[in-house]
């Protein structure tokens, strides 16, 4: 049977390192102190802006992206919060000790208040919806940590003490769960199941119990995958289904005996305490293992080239962020995650964009698709204001009040999803105002998303009232319709209504003119 030996911990952990660690986690920011929503690759364009942080995220580090805000006080290398044993240290204390020593040895600036640094590194969240707020560390100390993490010394330490121990522990736990409860998991689906469980334990440990229940109830692999997809609908950033997809692709590489031998050697190498990530880009076995998870070819970014499924890097992230801003989703209408990996979900979103713009639906981002995508995602020009066409943002517009009501509702949705309001927010609100007017609403009290997030609703009245009035819009069309266009549509509808009333109004003075006095 093709595939790594999923009954052997060393073999299974090696496969999990590539499938889960390299396939779904750190990417270019593995050896960079990162914050989801703030960090892009190895730069931090949104440093100091808590509102850009995604949900409850904290500082992360390593290929497996350990979240110091959530696991910083756990024992180094652990995947659970068990009490420290004698001689053990925590993730956060070990990172501070190693990076501070490196900074001192290399003459780098680094805070002397390690107690405050520890407190800051354990913080997390964007401060929205009752969440705590992450404390940004000073940039000198941040740069000192990154200098250590990116060095050969730092990368070797991180792999040996953070990445591989976590991978091994998560794999061992997943294997034990399948061995104990997975009586209906076939041999040819063990790798995918282990990948889902290991990914879940690493990313959302609270959800592992749901898979245990599925297996206890006699569930098979299809049931496990269905549960992973259900969890992703609740937590869009969850990558359990992606881990399963990569595991299946990785397993297929084993059908070639020569490739199978190469992958087994790669597993042995990453499991070695002497493994040097800094030099792995030149290792033929490691490169072949990366090809097996769709990261073949150049290990750096795909600048200036055609992007297709299997590509990765900052250029892919940029494409994903544009698609997200424009409201495009994957093949199951789920939100995309800007993870720098061009997978099936990104391909499906590109195909939808191409369909809407009359282009060949091949899911490949070539020059024409890229040009159209850049144009569509550009901020609209400032809305024009003229006597005949006031913008909805102008207090003189008859739709100004309704637009502001819609805008407040859309901004609330942005906050719920950790999104910073931008010109697409304005477009969305303008489209809702136009739809609400067309459906006879006189105000907008609520803005809500449909369950599939494909449509949004403007509601007048209480949400549970049988007398509420509702107008709906297609989300994708709403965010891509320029505010100026919605302003013109609203104004035209208002002018048309006034013209329809005009004949009636012009007759009213004649009807009300007093009769001439009687002559005597």
Short mmCIF file of C-alpha atoms in Angstrom, two decimals:
data_model
loop_
_atom_site.label_atom_id
_atom_site.label_comp_id
_atom_site.label_asym_id
_atom_site.label_seq_id
_atom_site.Cartn_x
_atom_site.Cartn_y
_atom_site.Cartn_z
CA UNK A 1 0.00 0.00 0.00
CA UNK A 2 1.38 3.40 -1.01
CA UNK A 3 2.16 5.90 1.71
CA UNK A 4 4.36 6.34 4.77
CA UNK A 5 4.10 3.85 7.61
CA UNK A 6 1.41 5.43 9.78
CA UNK A 7 1.94 2.84 12.52
CA UNK A 8 5.54 3.98 13.03
CA UNK A 9 5.86 7.24 14.97
CA UNK A 10 9.07 8.39 13.29
CA UNK A 11 7.67 7.83 9.81
CA UNK A 12 4.27 9.37 10.60
CA UNK A 13 5.82 12.36 12.39
CA UNK A 14 8.11 13.01 9.42
CA UNK A 15 5.12 13.01 7.08
CA UNK A 16 3.18 15.27 9.46
CA UNK A 17 6.08 17.73 9.51
CA UNK A 18 5.73 18.25 5.77
CA UNK A 19 1.94 17.88 5.47
CA UNK A 20 0.89 19.95 8.49
CA UNK A 21 3.99 21.94 9.39
CA UNK A 22 5.24 22.99 5.97
CA UNK A 23 1.94 22.54 4.14
CA UNK A 24 -0.47 24.50 6.35
CA UNK A 25 1.55 26.56 8.80
CA UNK A 26 4.47 28.99 8.94
CA UNK A 27 5.58 29.42 5.33
CA UNK A 28 7.90 32.41 4.85
CA UNK A 29 7.28 33.64 8.41
CA UNK A 30 8.40 30.42 10.15
CA UNK A 31 11.52 32.04 11.56
CA UNK A 32 10.00 35.46 12.21
CA UNK A 33 8.02 36.62 15.24
CA UNK A 34 4.63 36.92 13.56
CA UNK A 35 1.11 38.12 14.28
CA UNK A 36 -1.73 37.00 12.02
CA UNK A 37 -3.13 40.03 10.21
CA UNK A 38 -0.10 42.19 11.04
CA UNK A 39 2.75 40.20 9.50
CA UNK A 40 3.11 39.59 5.76
CA UNK A 41 5.91 37.17 4.95
CA UNK A 42 8.89 38.53 6.88
CA UNK A 43 7.68 42.12 7.19
CA UNK A 44 5.26 43.76 9.61
CA UNK A 45 3.41 46.50 7.70
CA UNK A 46 0.68 46.79 10.33
CA UNK A 47 2.85 46.75 13.46
CA UNK A 48 1.27 48.71 16.29
CA UNK A 49 -2.28 48.41 14.93
CA UNK A 50 -4.33 46.01 17.11
CA UNK A 51 -7.34 46.35 14.79
CA UNK A 52 -5.46 44.48 12.06
CA UNK A 53 -4.97 41.40 14.25
CA UNK A 54 -7.16 38.46 13.26
CA UNK A 55 -9.53 37.59 16.10
CA UNK A 56 -7.67 36.31 19.19
CA UNK A 57 -4.25 35.78 17.58
CA UNK A 58 -1.00 36.31 19.45
CA UNK A 59 2.72 36.20 18.70
CA UNK A 60 3.68 33.04 16.80
CA UNK A 61 6.99 31.43 15.93
CA UNK A 62 8.24 28.37 14.08
CA UNK A 63 7.14 26.17 11.20
CA UNK A 64 4.33 24.84 13.35
CA UNK A 65 3.47 28.42 14.43
CA UNK A 66 3.22 28.03 18.19
CA UNK A 67 1.02 30.84 19.54
CA UNK A 68 2.83 32.30 22.55
CA UNK A 69 -0.34 34.06 23.64
CA UNK A 70 -2.12 30.73 24.01
CA UNK A 71 0.73 28.31 24.76
CA UNK A 72 3.54 30.49 26.01
CA UNK A 73 3.34 29.11 29.56
CA UNK A 74 3.28 25.49 28.42
CA UNK A 75 6.37 23.31 28.65
CA UNK A 76 8.73 23.77 25.71
CA UNK A 77 7.69 21.38 22.92
CA UNK A 78 4.40 20.39 24.58
CA UNK A 79 1.00 20.25 22.90
CA UNK A 80 -0.95 20.34 26.16
CA UNK A 81 -0.99 22.53 29.21
CA UNK A 82 0.30 19.98 31.71
CA UNK A 83 2.19 21.32 34.72
CA UNK A 84 5.91 21.86 34.28
CA UNK A 85 8.18 19.04 35.40
CA UNK A 86 11.47 19.69 37.21
CA UNK A 87 14.02 21.09 34.80
CA UNK A 88 11.44 22.11 32.17
CA UNK A 89 10.99 25.67 30.93
CA UNK A 90 8.16 27.38 29.07
CA UNK A 91 7.98 28.41 25.43
CA UNK A 92 8.03 32.12 26.20
CA UNK A 93 10.87 31.97 28.73
CA UNK A 94 13.02 29.85 26.42
CA UNK A 95 12.48 32.23 23.48
CA UNK A 96 13.37 35.24 25.64
CA UNK A 97 16.50 33.55 27.01
CA UNK A 98 17.76 32.46 23.58
CA UNK A 99 17.04 35.73 21.76
CA UNK A 100 18.39 37.92 24.59
CA UNK A 101 21.65 35.95 24.61
CA UNK A 102 21.93 36.24 20.83
CA UNK A 103 21.29 39.99 20.96
CA UNK A 104 23.95 40.45 23.64
CA UNK A 105 26.51 38.37 21.74
CA UNK A 106 25.90 40.34 18.53
CA UNK A 107 25.57 43.83 20.00
CA UNK A 108 21.86 44.18 19.20
CA UNK A 109 19.43 46.38 21.12
CA UNK A 110 17.18 44.37 23.41
CA UNK A 111 14.98 45.36 26.33
CA UNK A 112 16.35 44.85 29.81
CA UNK A 113 12.84 44.51 31.26
CA UNK A 114 12.32 40.83 30.49
CA UNK A 115 9.40 40.62 32.93
CA UNK A 116 7.45 43.14 30.83
CA UNK A 117 8.59 41.43 27.62
CA UNK A 118 7.26 38.14 28.94
CA UNK A 119 3.92 39.77 29.77
CA UNK A 120 3.71 41.34 26.31
CA UNK A 121 4.58 38.12 24.47
CA UNK A 122 1.82 36.31 26.37
CA UNK A 123 -0.79 38.88 25.28
CA UNK A 124 -3.14 38.27 22.37
CA UNK A 125 -6.29 39.49 20.61
CA UNK A 126 -7.53 42.53 18.68
CA UNK A 127 -9.60 44.01 21.51
CA UNK A 128 -12.87 43.54 19.63
CA UNK A 129 -16.03 41.72 20.74
CA UNK A 130 -14.79 41.36 24.31
CA UNK A 131 -11.36 39.99 23.36
CA UNK A 132 -8.18 41.04 25.12
CA UNK A 133 -5.71 43.28 23.28
CA UNK A 134 -2.20 42.28 22.26
CA UNK A 135 0.63 44.50 23.52
CA UNK A 136 3.15 45.29 20.80
CA UNK A 137 6.76 44.94 21.95
CA UNK A 138 9.28 47.63 21.06
CA UNK A 139 10.70 47.32 17.55
CA UNK A 140 14.33 47.00 18.69
CA UNK A 141 13.51 43.92 20.74
CA UNK A 142 11.29 42.57 17.97
CA UNK A 143 14.15 42.95 15.50
CA UNK A 144 16.52 41.28 17.95
CA UNK A 145 14.22 38.28 18.27
CA UNK A 146 13.88 38.09 14.49
CA UNK A 147 17.65 38.32 14.00
CA UNK A 148 18.06 35.33 16.31
CA UNK A 149 15.14 33.38 14.81
CA UNK A 150 16.39 33.90 11.26
CA UNK A 151 19.98 32.94 12.02
CA UNK A 152 21.33 29.43 11.50
CA UNK A 153 21.67 29.10 15.26
CA UNK A 154 18.09 30.24 15.83
CA UNK A 155 16.53 28.09 13.13
CA UNK A 156 18.26 24.96 14.40
CA UNK A 157 17.13 25.71 17.96
CA UNK A 158 13.54 26.41 16.93
CA UNK A 159 13.33 23.19 14.90
CA UNK A 160 14.86 21.07 17.64
CA UNK A 161 12.99 22.57 20.60
CA UNK A 162 9.70 23.89 19.21
CA UNK A 163 8.78 22.54 15.80
CA UNK A 164 9.66 18.88 15.78
CA UNK A 165 8.72 18.12 19.41
CA UNK A 166 5.29 19.63 18.78
CA UNK A 167 4.93 17.71 15.52
CA UNK A 168 5.97 14.47 17.18
CA UNK A 169 3.67 14.94 20.18
CA UNK A 170 0.68 15.91 18.03
CA UNK A 171 1.30 12.96 15.70
CA UNK A 172 1.63 10.53 18.60
CA UNK A 173 -1.64 11.79 20.07
CA UNK A 174 -3.41 11.51 16.71
CA UNK A 175 -2.10 7.98 16.11
CA UNK A 176 -3.24 6.92 19.58
CA UNK A 177 -6.72 8.31 18.93
CA UNK A 178 -7.03 6.47 15.62
CA UNK A 179 -5.67 3.25 17.13
CA UNK A 180 -8.05 3.48 20.08
CA UNK A 181 -11.23 4.70 18.42
CA UNK A 182 -10.84 4.54 14.65
CA UNK A 183 -12.03 1.02 13.99
CA UNK A 184 -13.74 2.20 10.80
CA UNK A 185 -10.80 4.23 9.48
CA UNK A 186 -9.33 2.21 6.59
CA UNK A 187 -5.57 1.85 6.25
CA UNK A 188 -5.52 3.96 3.11
CA UNK A 189 -7.06 6.90 5.01
CA UNK A 190 -4.96 6.81 8.18
CA UNK A 191 -2.54 9.49 7.00
CA UNK A 192 -5.36 11.92 6.14
CA UNK A 193 -7.07 11.23 9.48
CA UNK A 194 -3.85 11.70 11.44
CA UNK A 195 -3.21 14.94 9.54
CA UNK A 196 -6.67 16.31 10.46
CA UNK A 197 -6.29 15.37 14.12
CA UNK A 198 -2.73 16.71 14.39
CA UNK A 199 -3.71 19.95 12.69
CA UNK A 200 -6.70 20.35 15.00
CA UNK A 201 -4.63 19.71 18.11
CA UNK A 202 -2.17 22.34 16.96
CA UNK A 203 -4.67 24.95 15.76
CA UNK A 204 -7.90 24.54 17.79
CA UNK A 205 -7.34 21.96 20.57
CA UNK A 206 -10.86 22.49 21.91
CA UNK A 207 -12.28 20.82 18.79
CA UNK A 208 -10.40 17.51 19.14
CA UNK A 209 -13.16 16.09 21.34
CA UNK A 210 -15.60 16.42 18.42
CA UNK A 211 -13.50 14.05 16.33
CA UNK A 212 -13.20 11.63 19.23
CA UNK A 213 -17.00 11.52 19.44
CA UNK A 214 -17.27 10.92 15.68
CA UNK A 215 -14.91 7.96 15.98
CA UNK A 216 -16.55 6.63 19.15
CA UNK A 217 -19.87 6.64 17.32
CA UNK A 218 -18.40 4.42 14.62
CA UNK A 219 -17.62 7.15 12.11
CA UNK A 220 -15.42 6.50 9.09
CA UNK A 221 -13.03 8.83 7.25
CA UNK A 222 -15.85 10.58 5.39
CA UNK A 223 -17.43 11.41 8.74
CA UNK A 224 -14.12 12.76 10.07
CA UNK A 225 -13.65 14.94 6.98
CA UNK A 226 -17.26 16.16 7.20
CA UNK A 227 -16.69 17.19 10.81
CA UNK A 228 -13.52 19.06 9.79
CA UNK A 229 -15.45 20.92 7.10
CA UNK A 230 -18.19 21.74 9.60
CA UNK A 231 -15.62 23.18 12.01
CA UNK A 232 -14.15 25.27 9.19
CA UNK A 233 -17.54 26.84 8.55
CA UNK A 234 -17.48 28.07 12.14
CA UNK A 235 -13.78 28.93 12.17
CA UNK A 236 -12.84 29.99 8.62
CA UNK A 237 -9.13 30.07 9.44
CA UNK A 238 -9.11 26.38 10.44
CA UNK A 239 -7.09 24.23 8.04
CA UNK A 240 -8.07 20.66 8.92
CA UNK A 241 -9.59 20.01 5.46
CA UNK A 242 -6.51 21.51 3.83
CA UNK A 243 -4.25 19.19 5.84
CA UNK A 244 -6.27 16.21 4.61
CA UNK A 245 -6.01 17.36 1.01
CA UNK A 246 -2.23 17.80 1.27
CA UNK A 247 -1.89 14.42 3.00
CA UNK A 248 -3.68 12.73 0.11
CA UNK A 249 -1.37 14.41 -2.39
CA UNK A 250 1.68 13.47 -0.30
CA UNK A 251 0.55 9.87 -0.10
CA UNK A 252 0.20 9.70 -3.89
CA UNK A 253 3.92 10.46 -4.24
CA UNK A 254 4.62 7.11 -2.55
CA UNK A 255 3.24 5.26 -5.57
CA UNK A 256 6.66 5.78 -7.15
CA UNK A 257 9.17 3.56 -5.24
CA UNK A 258 12.03 5.96 -5.99
CA UNK A 259 10.09 8.92 -4.60
CA UNK A 260 9.01 6.83 -1.62
CA UNK A 261 12.65 6.22 -0.70
CA UNK A 262 13.39 9.93 -1.07
CA UNK A 263 10.51 10.91 1.23
CA UNK A 264 11.55 8.35 3.84
CA UNK A 265 15.04 9.87 3.85
CA UNK A 266 13.52 13.34 4.21
CA UNK A 267 11.56 12.12 7.26
CA UNK A 268 14.76 10.83 8.86
CA UNK A 269 16.51 14.14 8.23
CA UNK A 270 13.87 16.41 9.77
CA UNK A 271 13.63 14.05 12.74
CA UNK A 272 17.33 14.38 13.47
CA UNK A 273 18.39 16.70 16.33
CA UNK A 274 21.10 18.01 14.00
CA UNK A 275 18.70 19.09 11.24
CA UNK A 276 19.62 22.52 9.87
CA UNK A 277 16.63 24.33 8.29
CA UNK A 278 18.95 27.04 7.00
CA UNK A 279 20.62 24.56 4.65
CA UNK A 280 17.52 22.53 3.74
CA UNK A 281 16.83 24.55 0.58
CA UNK A 282 19.85 22.85 -0.98
CA UNK A 283 18.91 19.34 0.14
CA UNK A 284 17.50 17.27 -2.75
CA UNK A 285 15.43 15.02 -0.47
CA UNK A 286 13.83 17.96 1.36
CA UNK A 287 13.09 19.69 -1.95
CA UNK A 288 11.36 16.55 -3.27
CA UNK A 289 9.29 16.30 -0.09
CA UNK A 290 8.20 19.91 -0.56
CA UNK A 291 7.27 19.16 -4.16
CA UNK A 292 5.05 16.37 -2.87
CA UNK A 293 2.99 18.92 -0.91
CA UNK A 294 2.71 21.30 -3.85
CA UNK A 295 5.64 23.53 -2.98
CA UNK A 296 7.88 22.43 -5.81
CA UNK A 297 10.07 24.57 -8.01
CA UNK A 298 11.49 27.78 -6.65
CA UNK A 299 11.32 28.11 -2.91
CA UNK A 300 11.10 31.88 -3.14
CA UNK A 301 8.18 34.03 -4.19
CA UNK A 302 6.66 33.87 -7.67
CA UNK A 303 7.19 37.49 -8.68
CA UNK A 304 6.15 38.42 -12.20
CA UNK A 305 5.08 34.89 -13.15
CA UNK A 306 1.79 33.16 -13.86
CA UNK A 307 0.25 31.89 -10.63
CA UNK A 308 -1.64 28.62 -10.53
CA UNK A 309 -2.54 25.87 -8.08
CA UNK A 310 0.59 24.75 -6.24
CA UNK A 311 2.21 28.21 -6.20
CA UNK A 312 3.06 29.83 -2.89
CA UNK A 313 4.54 33.00 -1.48
CA UNK A 314 3.73 36.66 -0.95
CA UNK A 315 2.34 37.07 -4.48
CA UNK A 316 -0.24 34.38 -3.74
CA UNK A 317 -1.13 36.12 -0.48
CA UNK A 318 -1.66 39.37 -2.40
CA UNK A 319 -4.01 37.60 -4.83
CA UNK A 320 -5.94 36.00 -1.97
CA UNK A 321 -6.32 39.31 -0.14
CA UNK A 322 -7.72 40.98 -3.27
CA UNK A 323 -10.19 38.12 -3.78
CA UNK A 324 -11.25 38.34 -0.14
CA UNK A 325 -11.79 42.10 -0.40
CA UNK A 326 -13.90 41.57 -3.50
CA UNK A 327 -16.06 39.01 -1.70
CA UNK A 328 -14.95 35.86 -3.53
CA UNK A 329 -15.06 32.51 -1.74
CA UNK A 330 -13.84 28.97 -2.34
CA UNK A 331 -15.72 26.21 -4.14
CA UNK A 332 -17.90 25.62 -1.07
CA UNK A 333 -18.66 29.34 -0.59
CA UNK A 334 -16.34 29.48 2.41
CA UNK A 335 -14.12 32.52 3.05
CA UNK A 336 -10.56 32.29 1.77
CA UNK A 337 -7.60 32.37 4.15
CA UNK A 338 -4.59 34.46 3.03
CA UNK A 339 -2.14 31.63 3.73
CA UNK A 340 0.23 32.13 0.75
CA UNK A 341 -0.75 28.71 -0.62
CA UNK A 342 -2.52 28.51 -4.01
CA UNK A 343 -4.79 25.57 -3.29
CA UNK A 344 -8.16 24.39 -4.67
CA UNK A 345 -10.03 27.06 -2.69
CA UNK A 346 -8.02 29.88 -4.22
CA UNK A 347 -8.37 28.31 -7.66
CA UNK A 348 -12.17 28.19 -7.27
CA UNK A 349 -12.26 31.85 -6.19
CA UNK A 350 -10.17 32.85 -9.22
CA UNK A 351 -12.55 30.94 -11.50
CA UNK A 352 -15.52 32.81 -10.01
CA UNK A 353 -13.75 36.12 -10.58
CA UNK A 354 -12.95 35.15 -14.17
CA UNK A 355 -16.59 34.14 -14.75
CA UNK A 356 -17.86 37.50 -13.47
CA UNK A 357 -15.44 39.36 -15.74
CA UNK A 358 -16.09 37.37 -18.92
CA UNK A 359 -12.71 35.66 -18.91
CA UNK A 360 -11.62 32.08 -19.54
CA UNK A 361 -12.40 30.17 -16.33
CA UNK A 362 -9.15 28.24 -15.89
CA UNK A 363 -8.27 29.31 -12.34
CA UNK A 364 -4.86 30.58 -13.49
CA UNK A 365 -3.75 34.10 -12.65
CA UNK A 366 -1.99 35.21 -15.81
CA UNK A 367 -1.33 38.80 -16.94
CA UNK A 368 -4.93 39.50 -18.04
CA UNK A 369 -6.52 38.07 -14.90
CA UNK A 370 -4.00 39.88 -12.70
CA UNK A 371 -4.69 43.19 -14.47
CA UNK A 372 -8.45 42.76 -14.07
CA UNK A 373 -8.05 41.76 -10.42
CA UNK A 374 -5.84 44.74 -9.64
CA UNK A 375 -8.28 47.09 -11.35
CA UNK A 376 -11.30 45.65 -9.53
CA UNK A 377 -9.57 45.87 -6.15
CA UNK A 378 -8.37 49.44 -6.58
CA UNK A 379 -10.02 51.97 -4.27
CA UNK A 380 -12.73 53.86 -6.09
CA UNK A 381 -12.06 57.49 -6.92
CA UNK A 382 -13.59 59.92 -4.41
CA UNK A 383 -17.32 60.13 -4.93
CA UNK A 384 -18.32 63.10 -7.04
CA UNK A 385 -20.63 65.74 -5.70
CA UNK A 386 -22.55 67.95 -8.06
CA UNK A 387 -25.94 69.69 -8.01
CA UNK A 388 -27.39 66.90 -10.15
CA UNK A 389 -25.64 63.97 -8.54
CA UNK A 390 -24.83 64.27 -4.83
CA UNK A 391 -22.89 61.40 -3.29
CA UNK A 392 -24.59 59.29 -0.64
CA UNK A 393 -21.84 60.52 1.68
CA UNK A 394 -23.07 64.10 1.20
CA UNK A 395 -25.59 65.38 3.73
CA UNK A 396 -27.43 66.97 0.78
CA UNK A 397 -28.22 63.55 -0.70
CA UNK A 398 -31.74 62.23 -0.04
CA UNK A 399 -30.14 58.84 0.67
CA UNK A 400 -27.54 60.11 3.12
CA UNK A 401 -29.35 58.96 6.28
CA UNK A 402 -30.08 55.49 4.91
CA UNK A 403 -26.51 55.14 3.66
CA UNK A 404 -25.12 56.01 7.09
CA UNK A 405 -27.42 53.44 8.70
CA UNK A 406 -26.19 50.80 6.25
CA UNK A 407 -22.58 51.87 6.80
CA UNK A 408 -22.88 51.40 10.56
CA UNK A 409 -24.24 47.90 9.99
CA UNK A 410 -21.52 46.91 7.54
CA UNK A 411 -18.79 48.25 9.81
CA UNK A 412 -20.21 46.10 12.59
CA UNK A 413 -19.88 43.07 10.31
CA UNK A 414 -16.28 44.08 9.56
CA UNK A 415 -15.55 44.19 13.28
CA UNK A 416 -17.07 40.76 13.83
CA UNK A 417 -14.74 39.26 11.23
CA UNK A 418 -11.62 41.19 12.25
CA UNK A 419 -11.66 43.23 9.04
CA UNK A 420 -10.60 46.86 8.75
CA UNK A 421 -13.25 49.02 6.98
CA UNK A 422 -12.17 50.29 3.57
CA UNK A 423 -13.64 51.41 0.24
CA UNK A 424 -15.33 48.01 -0.15
CA UNK A 425 -17.20 48.71 3.09
CA UNK A 426 -18.47 51.94 1.53
CA UNK A 427 -19.45 50.12 -1.67
CA UNK A 428 -21.33 47.50 0.35
CA UNK A 429 -23.25 50.16 2.30
CA UNK A 430 -24.15 52.04 -0.88
CA UNK A 431 -25.54 48.89 -2.50
CA UNK A 432 -27.60 48.11 0.60
CA UNK A 433 -29.04 51.64 0.64
CA UNK A 434 -30.08 51.34 -3.02
CA UNK A 435 -31.67 47.93 -2.43
CA UNK A 436 -33.46 49.13 0.69
CA UNK A 437 -34.95 52.10 -1.15
CA UNK A 438 -36.05 49.88 -4.04
CA UNK A 439 -37.86 47.55 -1.62
CA UNK A 440 -39.69 50.42 0.06
CA UNK A 441 -37.70 50.57 3.29
CA UNK A 442 -37.49 54.00 4.91
CA UNK A 443 -34.62 53.20 7.26
CA UNK A 444 -32.11 50.42 8.00
CA UNK A 445 -32.06 49.13 11.58
CA UNK A 446 -29.93 46.03 11.06
CA UNK A 447 -27.51 44.54 8.51
CA UNK A 448 -27.08 40.76 8.67
CA UNK A 449 -25.27 38.17 6.58
CA UNK A 450 -26.95 35.06 5.24
CA UNK A 451 -25.82 31.67 6.50
CA UNK A 452 -23.83 31.05 3.31
CA UNK A 453 -22.40 34.62 3.37
CA UNK A 454 -23.37 34.97 -0.29
CA UNK A 455 -26.19 37.43 0.45
CA UNK A 456 -26.66 40.22 2.97
CA UNK A 457 -29.87 41.74 4.28
CA UNK A 458 -30.93 45.25 5.28
CA UNK A 459 -33.71 45.04 7.85
CA UNK A 460 -36.21 47.66 8.99
CA UNK A 461 -37.77 46.76 12.34
CA UNK A 462 -36.91 44.13 14.91
CA UNK A 463 -35.21 41.02 13.55
CA UNK A 464 -37.79 38.69 15.12
CA UNK A 465 -40.79 40.81 14.22
CA UNK A 466 -43.29 39.43 11.68
CA UNK A 467 -43.73 43.02 10.48
CA UNK A 468 -40.08 43.69 9.60
CA UNK A 469 -39.19 44.80 6.07
CA UNK A 470 -36.18 43.29 4.32
CA UNK A 471 -34.03 44.06 1.28
CA UNK A 472 -31.21 41.79 0.15
CA UNK A 473 -28.09 42.07 -2.03
CA UNK A 474 -25.56 39.70 -3.55
CA UNK A 475 -22.46 40.33 -1.43
CA UNK A 476 -19.99 39.87 -4.25
CA UNK A 477 -21.82 42.32 -6.49
CA UNK A 478 -22.41 44.74 -3.62
CA UNK A 479 -18.75 45.16 -2.70
CA UNK A 480 -17.66 45.59 -6.33
CA UNK A 481 -20.28 48.22 -7.20
CA UNK A 482 -18.60 51.64 -6.79
CA UNK A 483 -20.20 53.97 -4.28
CA UNK A 484 -20.47 56.64 -6.97
CA UNK A 485 -22.57 54.27 -9.08
CA UNK A 486 -24.88 53.54 -6.14
CA UNK A 487 -25.17 57.27 -5.48
CA UNK A 488 -26.22 57.85 -9.09
CA UNK A 489 -28.74 54.97 -8.94
CA UNK A 490 -30.26 56.24 -5.71
CA UNK A 491 -30.49 59.80 -7.07
CA UNK A 492 -32.04 58.63 -10.36
CA UNK A 493 -34.69 56.60 -8.53
CA UNK A 494 -35.48 59.53 -6.27
CA UNK A 495 -35.72 61.95 -9.21
CA UNK A 496 -37.98 59.54 -11.11
CA UNK A 497 -40.32 59.33 -8.14
CA UNK A 498 -40.43 63.11 -7.87
CA UNK A 499 -41.26 63.43 -11.57
CA UNK A 500 -44.09 60.91 -11.21
CA UNK A 501 -45.55 63.01 -8.41
CA UNK A 502 -45.12 66.31 -10.27
CA UNK A 503 -48.30 66.19 -12.43
CA UNK A 504 -50.38 65.58 -9.35
CA UNK A 505 -48.70 68.39 -7.47
CA UNK A 506 -49.10 70.83 -10.38
CA UNK A 507 -52.86 70.22 -10.43
CA UNK A 508 -53.35 70.78 -6.74
CA UNK A 509 -53.19 74.65 -6.80
CA UNK A 510 -55.96 74.77 -9.45
CA UNK A 511 -58.17 72.48 -7.41
CA UNK A 512 -57.67 74.56 -4.28
CA UNK A 513 -58.08 78.04 -5.93
CA UNK A 514 -61.02 79.79 -4.29
CA UNK A 515 -64.10 80.40 -6.46
CA UNK A 516 -64.72 84.01 -7.53
CA UNK A 517 -67.09 85.94 -5.27
CA UNK A 518 -70.76 85.93 -6.20
CA UNK A 519 -72.06 89.05 -7.90
CA UNK A 520 -75.07 90.71 -6.36
#
